[in-house]
Amino acid sequence: MKPRGPLMVEHRLIEKALALAGKIPESIRSEGKADIYAVYTVVDFIKTYADRTHHGKEEDILFRELGKKQLSGRHKSMMQELIEEHRTARQKTAGILEAVRAYESGDTAQLETIAVNIDFLAGFYPAHIAKEDDIFFPETENYFSAAEMDGMLVEFREFDSAMIHEKYGKVYELLKERT
Ligand SMILES: [Fe+2]
Ligand SMILES: [Fe+2]
């Protein structure tokens, strides 16, 4: 298998989850209130899965290895663009989290901020994913030998196996704050 295999499997789940998240702004606007649990779930999905687990493997393993190669100008700038897009997604997600916390404390003006940021991310992810699946991943695979790709797949698995422990370490910290 190639490193893009597991990344593309993750893309499919991200697409499905963000398609559902994309329905939230409409209900916020028509009902004048937000389902706080649904919004926190979207934030958790993006932070833990799309960003930490998925972008994590892209940036910390795949892009790191690509950084060691003599990339063409096109591929170098595309990789920078993808990293910049990850950063934007992270900022928008932080914006949702901040807004939902304020909304929970009674600040209803935050509803629009929640809706605007979710709308943005629901539109952002399919475009970002298409750029990776259709252009960046297939084109940049040519820089690697089969052994290098196998090595990245092993690292992907190690990376993933740490995620559940990291996640529940954070859940424990959250519990400590709340009890
Ligand atoms: Fe990405
Ligand atoms: Fe991706």
mmCIF file with all atom_site columns, C-alpha atoms and ligand atoms in Angstrom:
data_model
loop_
_atom_site.group_PDB
_atom_site.id
_atom_site.type_symbol
_atom_site.label_atom_id
_atom_site.label_alt_id
_atom_site.label_comp_id
_atom_site.label_asym_id
_atom_site.label_entity_id
_atom_site.label_seq_id
_atom_site.pdbx_PDB_ins_code
_atom_site.Cartn_x
_atom_site.Cartn_y
_atom_site.Cartn_z
_atom_site.occupancy
_atom_site.B_iso_or_equiv
_atom_site.pdbx_formal_charge
_atom_site.auth_seq_id
_atom_site.auth_comp_id
_atom_site.auth_asym_id
_atom_site.auth_atom_id
_atom_site.pdbx_PDB_model_num
ATOM   1   C  CA . MET A 1 1   ? 0.000   0.000  0.000  1.00 0.00 ? 1   MET A CA 1
ATOM   2   C  CA . LYS A 1 2   ? 1.003   3.607  -0.511 1.00 0.00 ? 2   LYS A CA 1
ATOM   3   C  CA . PRO A 1 3   ? 0.886   6.269  2.225  1.00 0.00 ? 3   PRO A CA 1
ATOM   4   C  CA . ARG A 1 4   ? -1.983  7.960  0.438  1.00 0.00 ? 4   ARG A CA 1
ATOM   5   C  CA . GLY A 1 5   ? -4.121  4.800  1.096  1.00 0.00 ? 5   GLY A CA 1
ATOM   6   C  CA . PRO A 1 6   ? -4.833  5.389  4.802  1.00 0.00 ? 6   PRO A CA 1
ATOM   7   C  CA . LEU A 1 7   ? -4.935  9.167  4.290  1.00 0.00 ? 7   LEU A CA 1
ATOM   8   C  CA . MET A 1 8   ? -7.612  8.777  1.621  1.00 0.00 ? 8   MET A CA 1
ATOM   9   C  CA . VAL A 1 9   ? -9.646  6.446  3.842  1.00 0.00 ? 9   VAL A CA 1
ATOM   10  C  CA . GLU A 1 10  ? -9.559  9.195  6.485  1.00 0.00 ? 10  GLU A CA 1
ATOM   11  C  CA . HIS A 1 11  ? -10.584 11.769 3.882  1.00 0.00 ? 11  HIS A CA 1
ATOM   12  C  CA . ARG A 1 12  ? -13.797 9.827  3.240  1.00 0.00 ? 12  ARG A CA 1
ATOM   13  C  CA . LEU A 1 13  ? -14.801 9.981  6.915  1.00 0.00 ? 13  LEU A CA 1
ATOM   14  C  CA . ILE A 1 14  ? -13.868 13.673 7.151  1.00 0.00 ? 14  ILE A CA 1
ATOM   15  C  CA . GLU A 1 15  ? -16.041 14.407 4.107  1.00 0.00 ? 15  GLU A CA 1
ATOM   16  C  CA . LYS A 1 16  ? -19.015 12.541 5.566  1.00 0.00 ? 16  LYS A CA 1
ATOM   17  C  CA . ALA A 1 17  ? -18.712 14.177 8.986  1.00 0.00 ? 17  ALA A CA 1
ATOM   18  C  CA . LEU A 1 18  ? -18.295 17.675 7.543  1.00 0.00 ? 18  LEU A CA 1
ATOM   19  C  CA . ALA A 1 19  ? -21.288 17.153 5.255  1.00 0.00 ? 19  ALA A CA 1
ATOM   20  C  CA . LEU A 1 20  ? -23.369 16.521 8.394  1.00 0.00 ? 20  LEU A CA 1
ATOM   21  C  CA . ALA A 1 21  ? -21.747 19.446 10.215 1.00 0.00 ? 21  ALA A CA 1
ATOM   22  C  CA . GLY A 1 22  ? -22.726 21.615 7.247  1.00 0.00 ? 22  GLY A CA 1
ATOM   23  C  CA . LYS A 1 23  ? -26.369 21.185 8.243  1.00 0.00 ? 23  LYS A CA 1
ATOM   24  C  CA . ILE A 1 24  ? -25.828 22.848 11.637 1.00 0.00 ? 24  ILE A CA 1
ATOM   25  C  CA . PRO A 1 25  ? -25.622 26.496 10.452 1.00 0.00 ? 25  PRO A CA 1
ATOM   26  C  CA . GLU A 1 26  ? -28.995 26.192 8.743  1.00 0.00 ? 26  GLU A CA 1
ATOM   27  C  CA . SER A 1 27  ? -30.657 24.916 11.920 1.00 0.00 ? 27  SER A CA 1
ATOM   28  C  CA . ILE A 1 28  ? -28.912 27.600 13.997 1.00 0.00 ? 28  ILE A CA 1
ATOM   29  C  CA . ARG A 1 29  ? -30.291 30.288 11.694 1.00 0.00 ? 29  ARG A CA 1
ATOM   30  C  CA . SER A 1 30  ? -33.808 28.872 11.411 1.00 0.00 ? 30  SER A CA 1
ATOM   31  C  CA . GLU A 1 31  ? -34.210 28.022 15.101 1.00 0.00 ? 31  GLU A CA 1
ATOM   32  C  CA . GLY A 1 32  ? -32.208 30.861 16.628 1.00 0.00 ? 32  GLY A CA 1
ATOM   33  C  CA . LYS A 1 33  ? -30.365 28.420 18.886 1.00 0.00 ? 33  LYS A CA 1
ATOM   34  C  CA . ALA A 1 34  ? -27.557 25.892 18.695 1.00 0.00 ? 34  ALA A CA 1
ATOM   35  C  CA . ASP A 1 35  ? -27.400 22.235 19.707 1.00 0.00 ? 35  ASP A CA 1
ATOM   36  C  CA . ILE A 1 36  ? -24.366 22.679 21.956 1.00 0.00 ? 36  ILE A CA 1
ATOM   37  C  CA . TYR A 1 37  ? -23.615 18.961 22.079 1.00 0.00 ? 37  TYR A CA 1
ATOM   38  C  CA . ALA A 1 38  ? -23.579 18.729 18.261 1.00 0.00 ? 38  ALA A CA 1
ATOM   39  C  CA . VAL A 1 39  ? -21.280 21.752 18.008 1.00 0.00 ? 39  VAL A CA 1
ATOM   40  C  CA . TYR A 1 40  ? -18.847 20.352 20.604 1.00 0.00 ? 40  TYR A CA 1
ATOM   41  C  CA . THR A 1 41  ? -18.913 17.028 18.753 1.00 0.00 ? 41  THR A CA 1
ATOM   42  C  CA . VAL A 1 42  ? -17.966 18.754 15.495 1.00 0.00 ? 42  VAL A CA 1
ATOM   43  C  CA . VAL A 1 43  ? -15.150 20.608 17.276 1.00 0.00 ? 43  VAL A CA 1
ATOM   44  C  CA . ASP A 1 44  ? -13.878 17.358 18.799 1.00 0.00 ? 44  ASP A CA 1
ATOM   45  C  CA . PHE A 1 45  ? -14.061 15.554 15.457 1.00 0.00 ? 45  PHE A CA 1
ATOM   46  C  CA . ILE A 1 46  ? -12.057 18.232 13.694 1.00 0.00 ? 46  ILE A CA 1
ATOM   47  C  CA . LYS A 1 47  ? -9.530  18.783 16.499 1.00 0.00 ? 47  LYS A CA 1
ATOM   48  C  CA . THR A 1 48  ? -8.878  15.151 17.360 1.00 0.00 ? 48  THR A CA 1
ATOM   49  C  CA . TYR A 1 49  ? -9.438  13.363 14.081 1.00 0.00 ? 49  TYR A CA 1
ATOM   50  C  CA . ALA A 1 50  ? -9.117  15.777 11.138 1.00 0.00 ? 50  ALA A CA 1
ATOM   51  C  CA . ASP A 1 51  ? -6.376  17.916 12.648 1.00 0.00 ? 51  ASP A CA 1
ATOM   52  C  CA . ARG A 1 52  ? -4.342  15.985 15.224 1.00 0.00 ? 52  ARG A CA 1
ATOM   53  C  CA . THR A 1 53  ? -4.638  12.489 13.732 1.00 0.00 ? 53  THR A CA 1
ATOM   54  C  CA . HIS A 1 54  ? -4.983  13.229 10.017 1.00 0.00 ? 54  HIS A CA 1
ATOM   55  C  CA . HIS A 1 55  ? -3.150  16.508 9.421  1.00 0.00 ? 55  HIS A CA 1
ATOM   56  C  CA . GLY A 1 56  ? -0.679  15.195 12.001 1.00 0.00 ? 56  GLY A CA 1
ATOM   57  C  CA . LYS A 1 57  ? 0.330   12.272 9.784  1.00 0.00 ? 57  LYS A CA 1
ATOM   58  C  CA . GLU A 1 58  ? 0.449   14.524 6.738  1.00 0.00 ? 58  GLU A CA 1
ATOM   59  C  CA . GLU A 1 59  ? 2.627   17.192 8.319  1.00 0.00 ? 59  GLU A CA 1
ATOM   60  C  CA . ASP A 1 60  ? 4.762   15.196 10.758 1.00 0.00 ? 60  ASP A CA 1
ATOM   61  C  CA . ILE A 1 61  ? 5.458   12.216 8.485  1.00 0.00 ? 61  ILE A CA 1
ATOM   62  C  CA . LEU A 1 62  ? 4.556   12.661 4.793  1.00 0.00 ? 62  LEU A CA 1
ATOM   63  C  CA . PHE A 1 63  ? 5.444   16.345 4.432  1.00 0.00 ? 63  PHE A CA 1
ATOM   64  C  CA . ARG A 1 64  ? 8.519   15.905 6.646  1.00 0.00 ? 64  ARG A CA 1
ATOM   65  C  CA . GLU A 1 65  ? 9.787   13.191 4.281  1.00 0.00 ? 65  GLU A CA 1
ATOM   66  C  CA . LEU A 1 66  ? 8.914   15.273 1.218  1.00 0.00 ? 66  LEU A CA 1
ATOM   67  C  CA . GLY A 1 67  ? 10.870  18.122 2.773  1.00 0.00 ? 67  GLY A CA 1
ATOM   68  C  CA . LYS A 1 68  ? 14.009  15.965 2.464  1.00 0.00 ? 68  LYS A CA 1
ATOM   69  C  CA . LYS A 1 69  ? 13.543  15.639 -1.313 1.00 0.00 ? 69  LYS A CA 1
ATOM   70  C  CA . GLN A 1 70  ? 14.434  18.023 -4.107 1.00 0.00 ? 70  GLN A CA 1
ATOM   71  C  CA . LEU A 1 71  ? 10.863  19.122 -4.718 1.00 0.00 ? 71  LEU A CA 1
ATOM   72  C  CA . SER A 1 72  ? 9.849   21.024 -7.838 1.00 0.00 ? 72  SER A CA 1
ATOM   73  C  CA . GLY A 1 73  ? 8.739   24.616 -7.296 1.00 0.00 ? 73  GLY A CA 1
ATOM   74  C  CA . ARG A 1 74  ? 5.156   23.573 -7.973 1.00 0.00 ? 74  ARG A CA 1
ATOM   75  C  CA . HIS A 1 75  ? 5.214   20.843 -5.327 1.00 0.00 ? 75  HIS A CA 1
ATOM   76  C  CA . LYS A 1 76  ? 7.048   22.976 -2.798 1.00 0.00 ? 76  LYS A CA 1
ATOM   77  C  CA . SER A 1 77  ? 4.514   25.788 -3.051 1.00 0.00 ? 77  SER A CA 1
ATOM   78  C  CA . MET A 1 78  ? 1.589   23.351 -3.048 1.00 0.00 ? 78  MET A CA 1
ATOM   79  C  CA . MET A 1 79  ? 2.881   21.763 0.167  1.00 0.00 ? 79  MET A CA 1
ATOM   80  C  CA . GLN A 1 80  ? 3.183   25.220 1.786  1.00 0.00 ? 80  GLN A CA 1
ATOM   81  C  CA . GLU A 1 81  ? -0.345  25.989 0.661  1.00 0.00 ? 81  GLU A CA 1
ATOM   82  C  CA . LEU A 1 82  ? -1.656  22.759 2.232  1.00 0.00 ? 82  LEU A CA 1
ATOM   83  C  CA . ILE A 1 83  ? 0.133   23.529 5.517  1.00 0.00 ? 83  ILE A CA 1
ATOM   84  C  CA . GLU A 1 84  ? -1.319  27.044 5.463  1.00 0.00 ? 84  GLU A CA 1
ATOM   85  C  CA . GLU A 1 85  ? -4.781  25.568 4.873  1.00 0.00 ? 85  GLU A CA 1
ATOM   86  C  CA . HIS A 1 86  ? -4.355  23.244 7.883  1.00 0.00 ? 86  HIS A CA 1
ATOM   87  C  CA . ARG A 1 87  ? -3.516  26.342 9.932  1.00 0.00 ? 87  ARG A CA 1
ATOM   88  C  CA . THR A 1 88  ? -6.643  28.133 8.714  1.00 0.00 ? 88  THR A CA 1
ATOM   89  C  CA . ALA A 1 89  ? -8.827  25.114 9.573  1.00 0.00 ? 89  ALA A CA 1
ATOM   90  C  CA . ARG A 1 90  ? -7.265  25.060 13.060 1.00 0.00 ? 90  ARG A CA 1
ATOM   91  C  CA . GLN A 1 91  ? -8.042  28.766 13.567 1.00 0.00 ? 91  GLN A CA 1
ATOM   92  C  CA . LYS A 1 92  ? -11.649 28.417 12.404 1.00 0.00 ? 92  LYS A CA 1
ATOM   93  C  CA . THR A 1 93  ? -12.154 25.417 14.718 1.00 0.00 ? 93  THR A CA 1
ATOM   94  C  CA . ALA A 1 94  ? -10.703 27.380 17.639 1.00 0.00 ? 94  ALA A CA 1
ATOM   95  C  CA . GLY A 1 95  ? -13.155 30.141 16.690 1.00 0.00 ? 95  GLY A CA 1
ATOM   96  C  CA . ILE A 1 96  ? -16.085 27.724 16.961 1.00 0.00 ? 96  ILE A CA 1
ATOM   97  C  CA . LEU A 1 97  ? -14.874 26.462 20.333 1.00 0.00 ? 97  LEU A CA 1
ATOM   98  C  CA . GLU A 1 98  ? -14.479 29.955 21.736 1.00 0.00 ? 98  GLU A CA 1
ATOM   99  C  CA . ALA A 1 99  ? -17.897 30.994 20.399 1.00 0.00 ? 99  ALA A CA 1
ATOM   100 C  CA . VAL A 1 100 ? -19.744 27.908 21.675 1.00 0.00 ? 100 VAL A CA 1
ATOM   101 C  CA . ARG A 1 101 ? -18.254 28.383 25.141 1.00 0.00 ? 101 ARG A CA 1
ATOM   102 C  CA . ALA A 1 102 ? -19.435 32.022 25.166 1.00 0.00 ? 102 ALA A CA 1
ATOM   103 C  CA . TYR A 1 103 ? -22.831 30.952 23.826 1.00 0.00 ? 103 TYR A CA 1
ATOM   104 C  CA . GLU A 1 104 ? -23.099 28.400 26.619 1.00 0.00 ? 104 GLU A CA 1
ATOM   105 C  CA . SER A 1 105 ? -22.564 31.257 29.078 1.00 0.00 ? 105 SER A CA 1
ATOM   106 C  CA . GLY A 1 106 ? -25.470 33.146 27.540 1.00 0.00 ? 106 GLY A CA 1
ATOM   107 C  CA . ASP A 1 107 ? -23.869 35.179 24.744 1.00 0.00 ? 107 ASP A CA 1
ATOM   108 C  CA . THR A 1 108 ? -26.371 34.551 21.933 1.00 0.00 ? 108 THR A CA 1
ATOM   109 C  CA . ALA A 1 109 ? -24.523 36.931 19.596 1.00 0.00 ? 109 ALA A CA 1
ATOM   110 C  CA . GLN A 1 110 ? -22.018 34.067 19.193 1.00 0.00 ? 110 GLN A CA 1
ATOM   111 C  CA . LEU A 1 111 ? -24.522 31.975 17.235 1.00 0.00 ? 111 LEU A CA 1
ATOM   112 C  CA . GLU A 1 112 ? -23.588 33.663 13.972 1.00 0.00 ? 112 GLU A CA 1
ATOM   113 C  CA . THR A 1 113 ? -19.866 33.147 14.637 1.00 0.00 ? 113 THR A CA 1
ATOM   114 C  CA . ILE A 1 114 ? -20.513 29.440 15.184 1.00 0.00 ? 114 ILE A CA 1
ATOM   115 C  CA . ALA A 1 115 ? -22.585 29.238 11.985 1.00 0.00 ? 115 ALA A CA 1
ATOM   116 C  CA . VAL A 1 116 ? -20.110 31.195 9.838  1.00 0.00 ? 116 VAL A CA 1
ATOM   117 C  CA . ASN A 1 117 ? -17.124 29.097 10.960 1.00 0.00 ? 117 ASN A CA 1
ATOM   118 C  CA . ILE A 1 118 ? -18.908 25.773 10.477 1.00 0.00 ? 118 ILE A CA 1
ATOM   119 C  CA . ASP A 1 119 ? -20.067 26.932 7.037  1.00 0.00 ? 119 ASP A CA 1
ATOM   120 C  CA . PHE A 1 120 ? -16.489 27.804 6.194  1.00 0.00 ? 120 PHE A CA 1
ATOM   121 C  CA . LEU A 1 121 ? -15.109 24.411 7.281  1.00 0.00 ? 121 LEU A CA 1
ATOM   122 C  CA . ALA A 1 122 ? -17.876 22.459 5.527  1.00 0.00 ? 122 ALA A CA 1
ATOM   123 C  CA . GLY A 1 123 ? -16.858 24.188 2.293  1.00 0.00 ? 123 GLY A CA 1
ATOM   124 C  CA . PHE A 1 124 ? -13.139 24.122 2.996  1.00 0.00 ? 124 PHE A CA 1
ATOM   125 C  CA . TYR A 1 125 ? -12.555 20.414 3.612  1.00 0.00 ? 125 TYR A CA 1
ATOM   126 C  CA . PRO A 1 126 ? -13.887 18.990 0.315  1.00 0.00 ? 126 PRO A CA 1
ATOM   127 C  CA . ALA A 1 127 ? -11.711 21.440 -1.661 1.00 0.00 ? 127 ALA A CA 1
ATOM   128 C  CA . HIS A 1 128 ? -8.614  20.774 0.470  1.00 0.00 ? 128 HIS A CA 1
ATOM   129 C  CA . ILE A 1 129 ? -9.132  17.023 0.243  1.00 0.00 ? 129 ILE A CA 1
ATOM   130 C  CA . ALA A 1 130 ? -9.637  17.105 -3.544 1.00 0.00 ? 130 ALA A CA 1
ATOM   131 C  CA . LYS A 1 131 ? -6.345  18.992 -3.929 1.00 0.00 ? 131 LYS A CA 1
ATOM   132 C  CA . GLU A 1 132 ? -4.534  16.250 -1.981 1.00 0.00 ? 132 GLU A CA 1
ATOM   133 C  CA . ASP A 1 133 ? -6.323  13.225 -3.462 1.00 0.00 ? 133 ASP A CA 1
ATOM   134 C  CA . ASP A 1 134 ? -6.333  14.313 -7.087 1.00 0.00 ? 134 ASP A CA 1
ATOM   135 C  CA . ILE A 1 135 ? -3.142  16.338 -7.412 1.00 0.00 ? 135 ILE A CA 1
ATOM   136 C  CA . PHE A 1 136 ? -0.660  16.475 -4.550 1.00 0.00 ? 136 PHE A CA 1
ATOM   137 C  CA . PHE A 1 137 ? -0.599  12.858 -3.343 1.00 0.00 ? 137 PHE A CA 1
ATOM   138 C  CA . PRO A 1 138 ? -0.368  11.157 -6.760 1.00 0.00 ? 138 PRO A CA 1
ATOM   139 C  CA . GLU A 1 139 ? 2.168   13.637 -8.125 1.00 0.00 ? 139 GLU A CA 1
ATOM   140 C  CA . THR A 1 140 ? 4.502   13.576 -5.115 1.00 0.00 ? 140 THR A CA 1
ATOM   141 C  CA . GLU A 1 141 ? 4.548   9.781  -4.708 1.00 0.00 ? 141 GLU A CA 1
ATOM   142 C  CA . ASN A 1 142 ? 7.125   9.702  -7.483 1.00 0.00 ? 142 ASN A CA 1
ATOM   143 C  CA . TYR A 1 143 ? 9.723   11.158 -5.105 1.00 0.00 ? 143 TYR A CA 1
ATOM   144 C  CA . PHE A 1 144 ? 9.686   7.988  -2.953 1.00 0.00 ? 144 PHE A CA 1
ATOM   145 C  CA . SER A 1 145 ? 11.018  4.458  -3.310 1.00 0.00 ? 145 SER A CA 1
ATOM   146 C  CA . ALA A 1 146 ? 8.793   1.516  -2.339 1.00 0.00 ? 146 ALA A CA 1
ATOM   147 C  CA . ALA A 1 147 ? 10.876  1.033  0.832  1.00 0.00 ? 147 ALA A CA 1
ATOM   148 C  CA . GLU A 1 148 ? 10.429  4.678  1.814  1.00 0.00 ? 148 GLU A CA 1
ATOM   149 C  CA . MET A 1 149 ? 6.677   4.397  1.358  1.00 0.00 ? 149 MET A CA 1
ATOM   150 C  CA . ASP A 1 150 ? 6.593   1.220  3.465  1.00 0.00 ? 150 ASP A CA 1
ATOM   151 C  CA . GLY A 1 151 ? 8.543   3.034  6.177  1.00 0.00 ? 151 GLY A CA 1
ATOM   152 C  CA . MET A 1 152 ? 5.992   5.848  6.234  1.00 0.00 ? 152 MET A CA 1
ATOM   153 C  CA . LEU A 1 153 ? 3.131   3.361  6.531  1.00 0.00 ? 153 LEU A CA 1
ATOM   154 C  CA . VAL A 1 154 ? 4.807   1.845  9.601  1.00 0.00 ? 154 VAL A CA 1
ATOM   155 C  CA . GLU A 1 155 ? 5.212   5.333  11.088 1.00 0.00 ? 155 GLU A CA 1
ATOM   156 C  CA . PHE A 1 156 ? 1.561   6.113  10.321 1.00 0.00 ? 156 PHE A CA 1
ATOM   157 C  CA . ARG A 1 157 ? 0.496   3.094  12.363 1.00 0.00 ? 157 ARG A CA 1
ATOM   158 C  CA . GLU A 1 158 ? 2.715   4.071  15.285 1.00 0.00 ? 158 GLU A CA 1
ATOM   159 C  CA . PHE A 1 159 ? 1.390   7.617  15.120 1.00 0.00 ? 159 PHE A CA 1
ATOM   160 C  CA . ASP A 1 160 ? -2.222  6.414  15.114 1.00 0.00 ? 160 ASP A CA 1
ATOM   161 C  CA . SER A 1 161 ? -1.698  4.020  18.003 1.00 0.00 ? 161 SER A CA 1
ATOM   162 C  CA . ALA A 1 162 ? -0.645  6.926  20.254 1.00 0.00 ? 162 ALA A CA 1
ATOM   163 C  CA . MET A 1 163 ? -3.753  8.970  19.458 1.00 0.00 ? 163 MET A CA 1
ATOM   164 C  CA . ILE A 1 164 ? -6.301  7.179  21.649 1.00 0.00 ? 164 ILE A CA 1
ATOM   165 C  CA . HIS A 1 165 ? -4.031  7.555  24.674 1.00 0.00 ? 165 HIS A CA 1
ATOM   166 C  CA . GLU A 1 166 ? -3.375  11.216 23.936 1.00 0.00 ? 166 GLU A CA 1
ATOM   167 C  CA . LYS A 1 167 ? -7.094  11.854 23.499 1.00 0.00 ? 167 LYS A CA 1
ATOM   168 C  CA . TYR A 1 168 ? -8.087  10.266 26.791 1.00 0.00 ? 168 TYR A CA 1
ATOM   169 C  CA . GLY A 1 169 ? -5.213  11.960 28.583 1.00 0.00 ? 169 GLY A CA 1
ATOM   170 C  CA . LYS A 1 170 ? -6.899  15.213 27.502 1.00 0.00 ? 170 LYS A CA 1
ATOM   171 C  CA . VAL A 1 171 ? -10.331 13.931 28.528 1.00 0.00 ? 171 VAL A CA 1
ATOM   172 C  CA . TYR A 1 172 ? -8.888  13.236 31.981 1.00 0.00 ? 172 TYR A CA 1
ATOM   173 C  CA . GLU A 1 173 ? -7.509  16.806 32.203 1.00 0.00 ? 173 GLU A CA 1
ATOM   174 C  CA . LEU A 1 174 ? -10.918 18.159 31.215 1.00 0.00 ? 174 LEU A CA 1
ATOM   175 C  CA . LEU A 1 175 ? -12.619 16.041 33.863 1.00 0.00 ? 175 LEU A CA 1
ATOM   176 C  CA . LYS A 1 176 ? -10.175 17.327 36.455 1.00 0.00 ? 176 LYS A CA 1
ATOM   177 C  CA . GLU A 1 177 ? -11.086 20.929 35.537 1.00 0.00 ? 177 GLU A CA 1
ATOM   178 C  CA . ARG A 1 178 ? -14.785 20.202 35.807 1.00 0.00 ? 178 ARG A CA 1
ATOM   179 C  CA . THR A 1 179 ? -14.893 18.230 39.051 1.00 0.00 ? 179 THR A CA 1
HETATM 180 FE FE . FE  B 2 .   ? -4.314  18.114 4.448  1.00 0.00 ? 1   FE  B FE 1
HETATM 181 FE FE . FE  B 2 .   ? -5.682  15.271 4.084  1.00 0.00 ? 2   FE  B FE 1
#
